[in-house]
PDB file of C-alpha atoms in Angstrom:
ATOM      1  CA  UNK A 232      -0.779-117.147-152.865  1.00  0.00           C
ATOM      2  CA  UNK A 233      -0.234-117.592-156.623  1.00  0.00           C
ATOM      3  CA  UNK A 234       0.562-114.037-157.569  1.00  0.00           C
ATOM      4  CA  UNK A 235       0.643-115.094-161.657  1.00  0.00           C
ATOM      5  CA  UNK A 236      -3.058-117.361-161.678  1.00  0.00           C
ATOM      6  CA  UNK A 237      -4.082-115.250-159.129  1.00  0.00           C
ATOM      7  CA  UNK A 238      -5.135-118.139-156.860  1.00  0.00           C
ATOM      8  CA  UNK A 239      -5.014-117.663-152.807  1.00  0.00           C
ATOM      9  CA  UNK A 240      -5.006-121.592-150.555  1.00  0.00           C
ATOM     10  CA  UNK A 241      -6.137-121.471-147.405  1.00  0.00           C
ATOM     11  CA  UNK A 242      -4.584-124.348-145.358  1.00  0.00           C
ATOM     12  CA  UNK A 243      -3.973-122.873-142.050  1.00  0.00           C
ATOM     13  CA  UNK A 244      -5.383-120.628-139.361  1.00  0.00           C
ATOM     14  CA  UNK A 245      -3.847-118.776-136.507  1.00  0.00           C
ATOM     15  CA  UNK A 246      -5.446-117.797-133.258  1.00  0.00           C
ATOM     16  CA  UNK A 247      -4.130-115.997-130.066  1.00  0.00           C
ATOM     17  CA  UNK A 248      -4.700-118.209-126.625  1.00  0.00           C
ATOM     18  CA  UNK A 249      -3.628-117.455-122.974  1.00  0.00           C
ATOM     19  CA  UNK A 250      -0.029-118.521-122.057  1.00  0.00           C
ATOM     20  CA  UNK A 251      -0.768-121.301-119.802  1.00  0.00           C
ATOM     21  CA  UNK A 252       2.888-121.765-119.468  1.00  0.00           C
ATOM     22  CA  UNK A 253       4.247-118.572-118.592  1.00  0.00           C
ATOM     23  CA  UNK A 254       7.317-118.738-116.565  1.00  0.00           C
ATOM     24  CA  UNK A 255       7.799-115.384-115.420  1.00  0.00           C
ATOM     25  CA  UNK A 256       6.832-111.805-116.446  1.00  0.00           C
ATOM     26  CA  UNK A 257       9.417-111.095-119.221  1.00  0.00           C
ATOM     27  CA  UNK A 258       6.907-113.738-121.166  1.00  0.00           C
ATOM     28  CA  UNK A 259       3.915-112.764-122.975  1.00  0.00           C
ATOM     29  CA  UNK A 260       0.402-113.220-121.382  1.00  0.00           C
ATOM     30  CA  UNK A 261      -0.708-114.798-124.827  1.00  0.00           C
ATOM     31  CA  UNK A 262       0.924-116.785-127.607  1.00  0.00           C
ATOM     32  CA  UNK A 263       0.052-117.731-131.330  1.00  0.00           C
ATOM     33  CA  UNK A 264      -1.689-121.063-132.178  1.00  0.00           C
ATOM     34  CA  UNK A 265      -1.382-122.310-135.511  1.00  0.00           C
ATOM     35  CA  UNK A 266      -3.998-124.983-136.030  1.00  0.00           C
ATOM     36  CA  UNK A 267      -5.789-126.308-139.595  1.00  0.00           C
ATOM     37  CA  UNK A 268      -8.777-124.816-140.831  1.00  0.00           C
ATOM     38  CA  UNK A 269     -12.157-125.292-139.099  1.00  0.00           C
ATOM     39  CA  UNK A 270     -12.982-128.559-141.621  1.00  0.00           C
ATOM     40  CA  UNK A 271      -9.557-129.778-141.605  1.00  0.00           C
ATOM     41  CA  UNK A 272      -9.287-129.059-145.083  1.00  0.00           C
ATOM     42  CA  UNK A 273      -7.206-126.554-147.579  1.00  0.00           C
ATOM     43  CA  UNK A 274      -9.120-123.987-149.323  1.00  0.00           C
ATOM     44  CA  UNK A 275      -8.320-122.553-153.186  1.00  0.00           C
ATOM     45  CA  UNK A 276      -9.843-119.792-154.297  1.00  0.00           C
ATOM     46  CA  UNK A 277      -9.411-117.574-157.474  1.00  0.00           C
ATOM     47  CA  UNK A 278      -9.168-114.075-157.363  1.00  0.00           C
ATOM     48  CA  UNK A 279     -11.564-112.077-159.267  1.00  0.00           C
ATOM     49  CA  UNK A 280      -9.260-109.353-161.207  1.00  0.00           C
ATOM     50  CA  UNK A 281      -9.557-106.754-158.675  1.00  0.00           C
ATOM     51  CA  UNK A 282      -8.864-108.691-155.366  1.00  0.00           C
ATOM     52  CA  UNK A 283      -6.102-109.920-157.596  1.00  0.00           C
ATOM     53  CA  UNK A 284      -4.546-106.575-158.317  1.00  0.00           C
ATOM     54  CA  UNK A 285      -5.627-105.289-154.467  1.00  0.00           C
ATOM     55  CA  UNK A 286      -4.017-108.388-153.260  1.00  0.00           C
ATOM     56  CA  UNK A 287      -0.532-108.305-155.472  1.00  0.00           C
ATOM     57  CA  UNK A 288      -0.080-104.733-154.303  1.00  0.00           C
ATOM     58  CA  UNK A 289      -0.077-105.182-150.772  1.00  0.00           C
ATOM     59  CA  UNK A 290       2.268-108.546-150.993  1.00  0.00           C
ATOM     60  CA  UNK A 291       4.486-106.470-153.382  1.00  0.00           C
ATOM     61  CA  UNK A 292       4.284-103.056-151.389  1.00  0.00           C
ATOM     62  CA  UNK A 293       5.375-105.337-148.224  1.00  0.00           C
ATOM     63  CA  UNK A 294       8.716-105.329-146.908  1.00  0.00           C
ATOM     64  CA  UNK A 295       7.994-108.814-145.678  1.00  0.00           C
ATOM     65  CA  UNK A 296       8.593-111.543-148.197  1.00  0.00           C
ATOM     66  CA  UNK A 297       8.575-114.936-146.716  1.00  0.00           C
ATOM     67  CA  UNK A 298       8.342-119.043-147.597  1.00  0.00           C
ATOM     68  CA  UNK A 299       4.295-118.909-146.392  1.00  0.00           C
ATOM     69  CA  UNK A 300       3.593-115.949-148.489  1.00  0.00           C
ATOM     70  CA  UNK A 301       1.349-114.416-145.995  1.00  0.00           C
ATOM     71  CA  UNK A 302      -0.610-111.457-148.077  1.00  0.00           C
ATOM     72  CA  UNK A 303      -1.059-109.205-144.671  1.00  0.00           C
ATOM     73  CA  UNK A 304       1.809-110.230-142.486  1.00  0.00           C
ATOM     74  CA  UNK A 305       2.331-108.344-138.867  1.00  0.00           C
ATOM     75  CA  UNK A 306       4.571-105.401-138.872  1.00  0.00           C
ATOM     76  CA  UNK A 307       7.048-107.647-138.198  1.00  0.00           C
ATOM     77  CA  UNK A 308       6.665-110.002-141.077  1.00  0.00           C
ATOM     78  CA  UNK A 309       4.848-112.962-138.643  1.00  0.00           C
ATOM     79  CA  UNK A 310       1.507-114.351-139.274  1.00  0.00           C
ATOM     80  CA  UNK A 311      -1.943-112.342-138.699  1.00  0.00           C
ATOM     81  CA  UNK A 312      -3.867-113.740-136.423  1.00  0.00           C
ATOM     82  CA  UNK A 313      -7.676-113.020-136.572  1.00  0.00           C
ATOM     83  CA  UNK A 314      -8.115-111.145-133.658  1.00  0.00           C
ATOM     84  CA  UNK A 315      -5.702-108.717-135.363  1.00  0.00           C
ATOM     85  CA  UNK A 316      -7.175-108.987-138.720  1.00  0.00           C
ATOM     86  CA  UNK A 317     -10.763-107.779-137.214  1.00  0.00           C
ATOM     87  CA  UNK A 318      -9.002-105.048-135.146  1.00  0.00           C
ATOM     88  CA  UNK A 319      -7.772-103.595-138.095  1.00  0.00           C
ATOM     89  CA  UNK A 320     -11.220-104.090-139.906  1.00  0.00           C
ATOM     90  CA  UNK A 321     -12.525-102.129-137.013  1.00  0.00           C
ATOM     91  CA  UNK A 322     -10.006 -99.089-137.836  1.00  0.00           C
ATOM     92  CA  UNK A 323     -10.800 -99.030-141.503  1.00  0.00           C
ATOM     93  CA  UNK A 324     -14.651 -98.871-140.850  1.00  0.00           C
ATOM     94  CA  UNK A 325     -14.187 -96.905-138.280  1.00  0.00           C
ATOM     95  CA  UNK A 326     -12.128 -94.448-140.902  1.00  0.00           C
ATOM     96  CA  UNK A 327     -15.187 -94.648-143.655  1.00  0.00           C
ATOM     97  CA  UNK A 328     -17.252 -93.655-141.043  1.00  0.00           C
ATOM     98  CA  UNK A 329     -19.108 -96.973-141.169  1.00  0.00           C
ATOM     99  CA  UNK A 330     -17.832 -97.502-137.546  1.00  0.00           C
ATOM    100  CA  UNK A 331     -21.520 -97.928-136.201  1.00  0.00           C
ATOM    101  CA  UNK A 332     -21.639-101.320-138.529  1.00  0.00           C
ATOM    102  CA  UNK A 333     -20.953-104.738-137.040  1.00  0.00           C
ATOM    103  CA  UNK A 334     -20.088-108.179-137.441  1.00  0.00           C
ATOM    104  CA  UNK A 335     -16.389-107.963-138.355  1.00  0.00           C
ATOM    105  CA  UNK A 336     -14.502-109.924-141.076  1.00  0.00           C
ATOM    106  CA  UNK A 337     -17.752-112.040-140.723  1.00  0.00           C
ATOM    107  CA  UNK A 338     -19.535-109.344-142.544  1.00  0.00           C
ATOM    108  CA  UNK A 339     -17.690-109.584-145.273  1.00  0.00           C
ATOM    109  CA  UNK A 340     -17.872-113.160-145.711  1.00  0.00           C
ATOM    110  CA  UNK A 341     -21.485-113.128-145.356  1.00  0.00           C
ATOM    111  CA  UNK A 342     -21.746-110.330-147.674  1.00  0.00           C
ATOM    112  CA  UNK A 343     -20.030-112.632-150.008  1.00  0.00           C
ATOM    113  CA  UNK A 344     -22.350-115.262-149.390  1.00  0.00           C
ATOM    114  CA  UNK A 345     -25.247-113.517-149.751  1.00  0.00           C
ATOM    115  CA  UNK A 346     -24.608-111.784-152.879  1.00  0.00           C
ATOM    116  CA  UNK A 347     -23.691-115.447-154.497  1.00  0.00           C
ATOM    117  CA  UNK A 348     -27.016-116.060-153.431  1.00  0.00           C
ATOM    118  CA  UNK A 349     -28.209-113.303-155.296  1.00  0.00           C
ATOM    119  CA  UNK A 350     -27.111-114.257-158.044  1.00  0.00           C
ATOM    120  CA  UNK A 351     -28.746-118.321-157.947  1.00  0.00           C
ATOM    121  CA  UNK A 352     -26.042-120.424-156.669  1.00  0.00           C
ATOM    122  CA  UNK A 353     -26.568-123.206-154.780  1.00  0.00           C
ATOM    123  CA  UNK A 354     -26.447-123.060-150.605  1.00  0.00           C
ATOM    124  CA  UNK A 355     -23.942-126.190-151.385  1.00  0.00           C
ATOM    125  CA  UNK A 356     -22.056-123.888-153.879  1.00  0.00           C
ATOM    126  CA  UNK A 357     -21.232-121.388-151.345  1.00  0.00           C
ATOM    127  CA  UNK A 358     -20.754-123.649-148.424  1.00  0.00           C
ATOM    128  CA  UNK A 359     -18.160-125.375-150.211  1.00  0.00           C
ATOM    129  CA  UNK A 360     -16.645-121.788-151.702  1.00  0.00           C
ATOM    130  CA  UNK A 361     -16.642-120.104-148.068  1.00  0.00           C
ATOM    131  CA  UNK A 362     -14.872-123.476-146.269  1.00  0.00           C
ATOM    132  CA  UNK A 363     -18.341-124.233-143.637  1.00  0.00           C
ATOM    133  CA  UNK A 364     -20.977-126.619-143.469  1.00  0.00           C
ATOM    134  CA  UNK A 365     -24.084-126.061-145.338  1.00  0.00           C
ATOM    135  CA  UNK A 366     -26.301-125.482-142.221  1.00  0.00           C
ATOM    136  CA  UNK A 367     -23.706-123.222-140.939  1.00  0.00           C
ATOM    137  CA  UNK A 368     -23.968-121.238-144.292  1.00  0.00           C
ATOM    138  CA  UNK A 369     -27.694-121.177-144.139  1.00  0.00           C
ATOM    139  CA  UNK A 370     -28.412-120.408-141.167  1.00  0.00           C
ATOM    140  CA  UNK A 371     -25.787-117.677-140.444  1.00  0.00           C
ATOM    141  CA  UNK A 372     -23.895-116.503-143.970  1.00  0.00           C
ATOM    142  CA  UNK A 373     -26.655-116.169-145.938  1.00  0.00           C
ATOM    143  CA  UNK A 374     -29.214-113.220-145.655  1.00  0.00           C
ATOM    144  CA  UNK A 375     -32.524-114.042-147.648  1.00  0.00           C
ATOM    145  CA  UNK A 376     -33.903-110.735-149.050  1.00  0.00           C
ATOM    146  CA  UNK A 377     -37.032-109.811-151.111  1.00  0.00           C
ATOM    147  CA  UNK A 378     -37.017-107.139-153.356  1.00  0.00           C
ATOM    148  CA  UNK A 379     -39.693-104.892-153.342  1.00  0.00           C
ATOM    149  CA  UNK A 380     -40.714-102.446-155.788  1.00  0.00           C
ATOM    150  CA  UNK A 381     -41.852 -98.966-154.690  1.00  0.00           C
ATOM    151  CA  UNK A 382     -42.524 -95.668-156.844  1.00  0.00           C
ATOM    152  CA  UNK A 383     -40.294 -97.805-159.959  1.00  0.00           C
ATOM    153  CA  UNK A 384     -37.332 -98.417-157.744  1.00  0.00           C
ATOM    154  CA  UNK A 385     -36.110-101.492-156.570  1.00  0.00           C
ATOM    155  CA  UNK A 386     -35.106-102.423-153.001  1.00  0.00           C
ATOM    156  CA  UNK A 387     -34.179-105.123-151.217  1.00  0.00           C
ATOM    157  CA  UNK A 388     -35.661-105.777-147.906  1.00  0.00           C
ATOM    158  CA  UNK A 389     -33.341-108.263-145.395  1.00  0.00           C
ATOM    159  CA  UNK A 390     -35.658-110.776-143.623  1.00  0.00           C
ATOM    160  CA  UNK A 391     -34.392-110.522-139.687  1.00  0.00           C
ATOM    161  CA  UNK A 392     -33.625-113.419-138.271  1.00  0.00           C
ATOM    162  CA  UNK A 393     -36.457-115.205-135.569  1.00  0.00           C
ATOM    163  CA  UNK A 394     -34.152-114.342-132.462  1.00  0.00           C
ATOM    164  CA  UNK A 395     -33.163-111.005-133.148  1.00  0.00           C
ATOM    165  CA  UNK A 396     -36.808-109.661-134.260  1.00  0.00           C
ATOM    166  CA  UNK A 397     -38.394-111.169-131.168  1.00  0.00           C
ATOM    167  CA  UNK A 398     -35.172-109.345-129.405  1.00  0.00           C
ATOM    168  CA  UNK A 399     -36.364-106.517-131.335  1.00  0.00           C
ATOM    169  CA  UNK A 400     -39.821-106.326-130.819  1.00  0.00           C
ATOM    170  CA  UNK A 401     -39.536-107.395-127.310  1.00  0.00           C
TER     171      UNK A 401
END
């Protein structure tokens, strides 16, 4: 992270997997896997001021300064993986009583996507922005909504996808 431009890369991404390798018990069951990102390719982004200023307090709050200046590092200063990263997710909504909601860190990046939606850019636009494919951002990041007027107010209405209304209805 570029705490002065305000600029975050993402170039890597770590995931926990079963410990095929496990000699004896005193080893853990699973272990870290660092790997590239799901296109193979580094991501910049720039901060809008507030993730900025959210962002440069926790990384200066932390105890944990290190060469890969992780933003949310473990407890004990290693990477997050994302298995932790939606666990804690879970606790926070859980906290603002918006435990009942799903969908994870997802949500948030399809909230993102969405809302660029919103505001006219380009399915390409946001694919590129949010790292995936532009079918993958299509068809699963981005919510089309209508807005509907009723009694002067104005409300947007979230089309359900095929699958889950028939689920739904069914």
């Amino acid at each position: 992270m570029d705490l002065e431009n305000g600029i975050i890369t993402i170039d890597a991404n770590a995931s926990m997997a079963k410990n095929r390798n496990k000699k004896n018990d005193d080893e853990n069951n699973f272990i870290m896997m660092e790997g590239t990102t799901k296109n193979q390719k580094a991501r910049t982004i720039e901060l809008k001021k507030e993730a900025h200023e959210v962002l440069k307090q926790i990384y200066m709050n932390s105890k944990w300064k290190n060469p890969q200046n992780l933003v949310s590092p473990t407890l004990t200063g290693k990477m997050n993986t994302t298995s932790n990263m939606e666990n804690r997710l879970k606790v926070i909504m859980k906290n603002a009583k918006l435990g009942h909601i799903k969908g994870g860190c997802h949500l948030l990046r399809k909230t993102f996507a969405t809302d660029r939606y919103q505001e006219g850019w380009r399915i390409e636009q946001i694919a590129s922005y949010i790292g995936d494919l532009e079918s993958t951002t299509r068809k699963y990041y981005v919510a089309i909504r209508r807005k509907m007027v009723h009694d002067g107010k104005v409300t947007n209405i979230v089309r359900i996808p095929t699958k889950l209304k028939d689920e739904a209805d069914g």
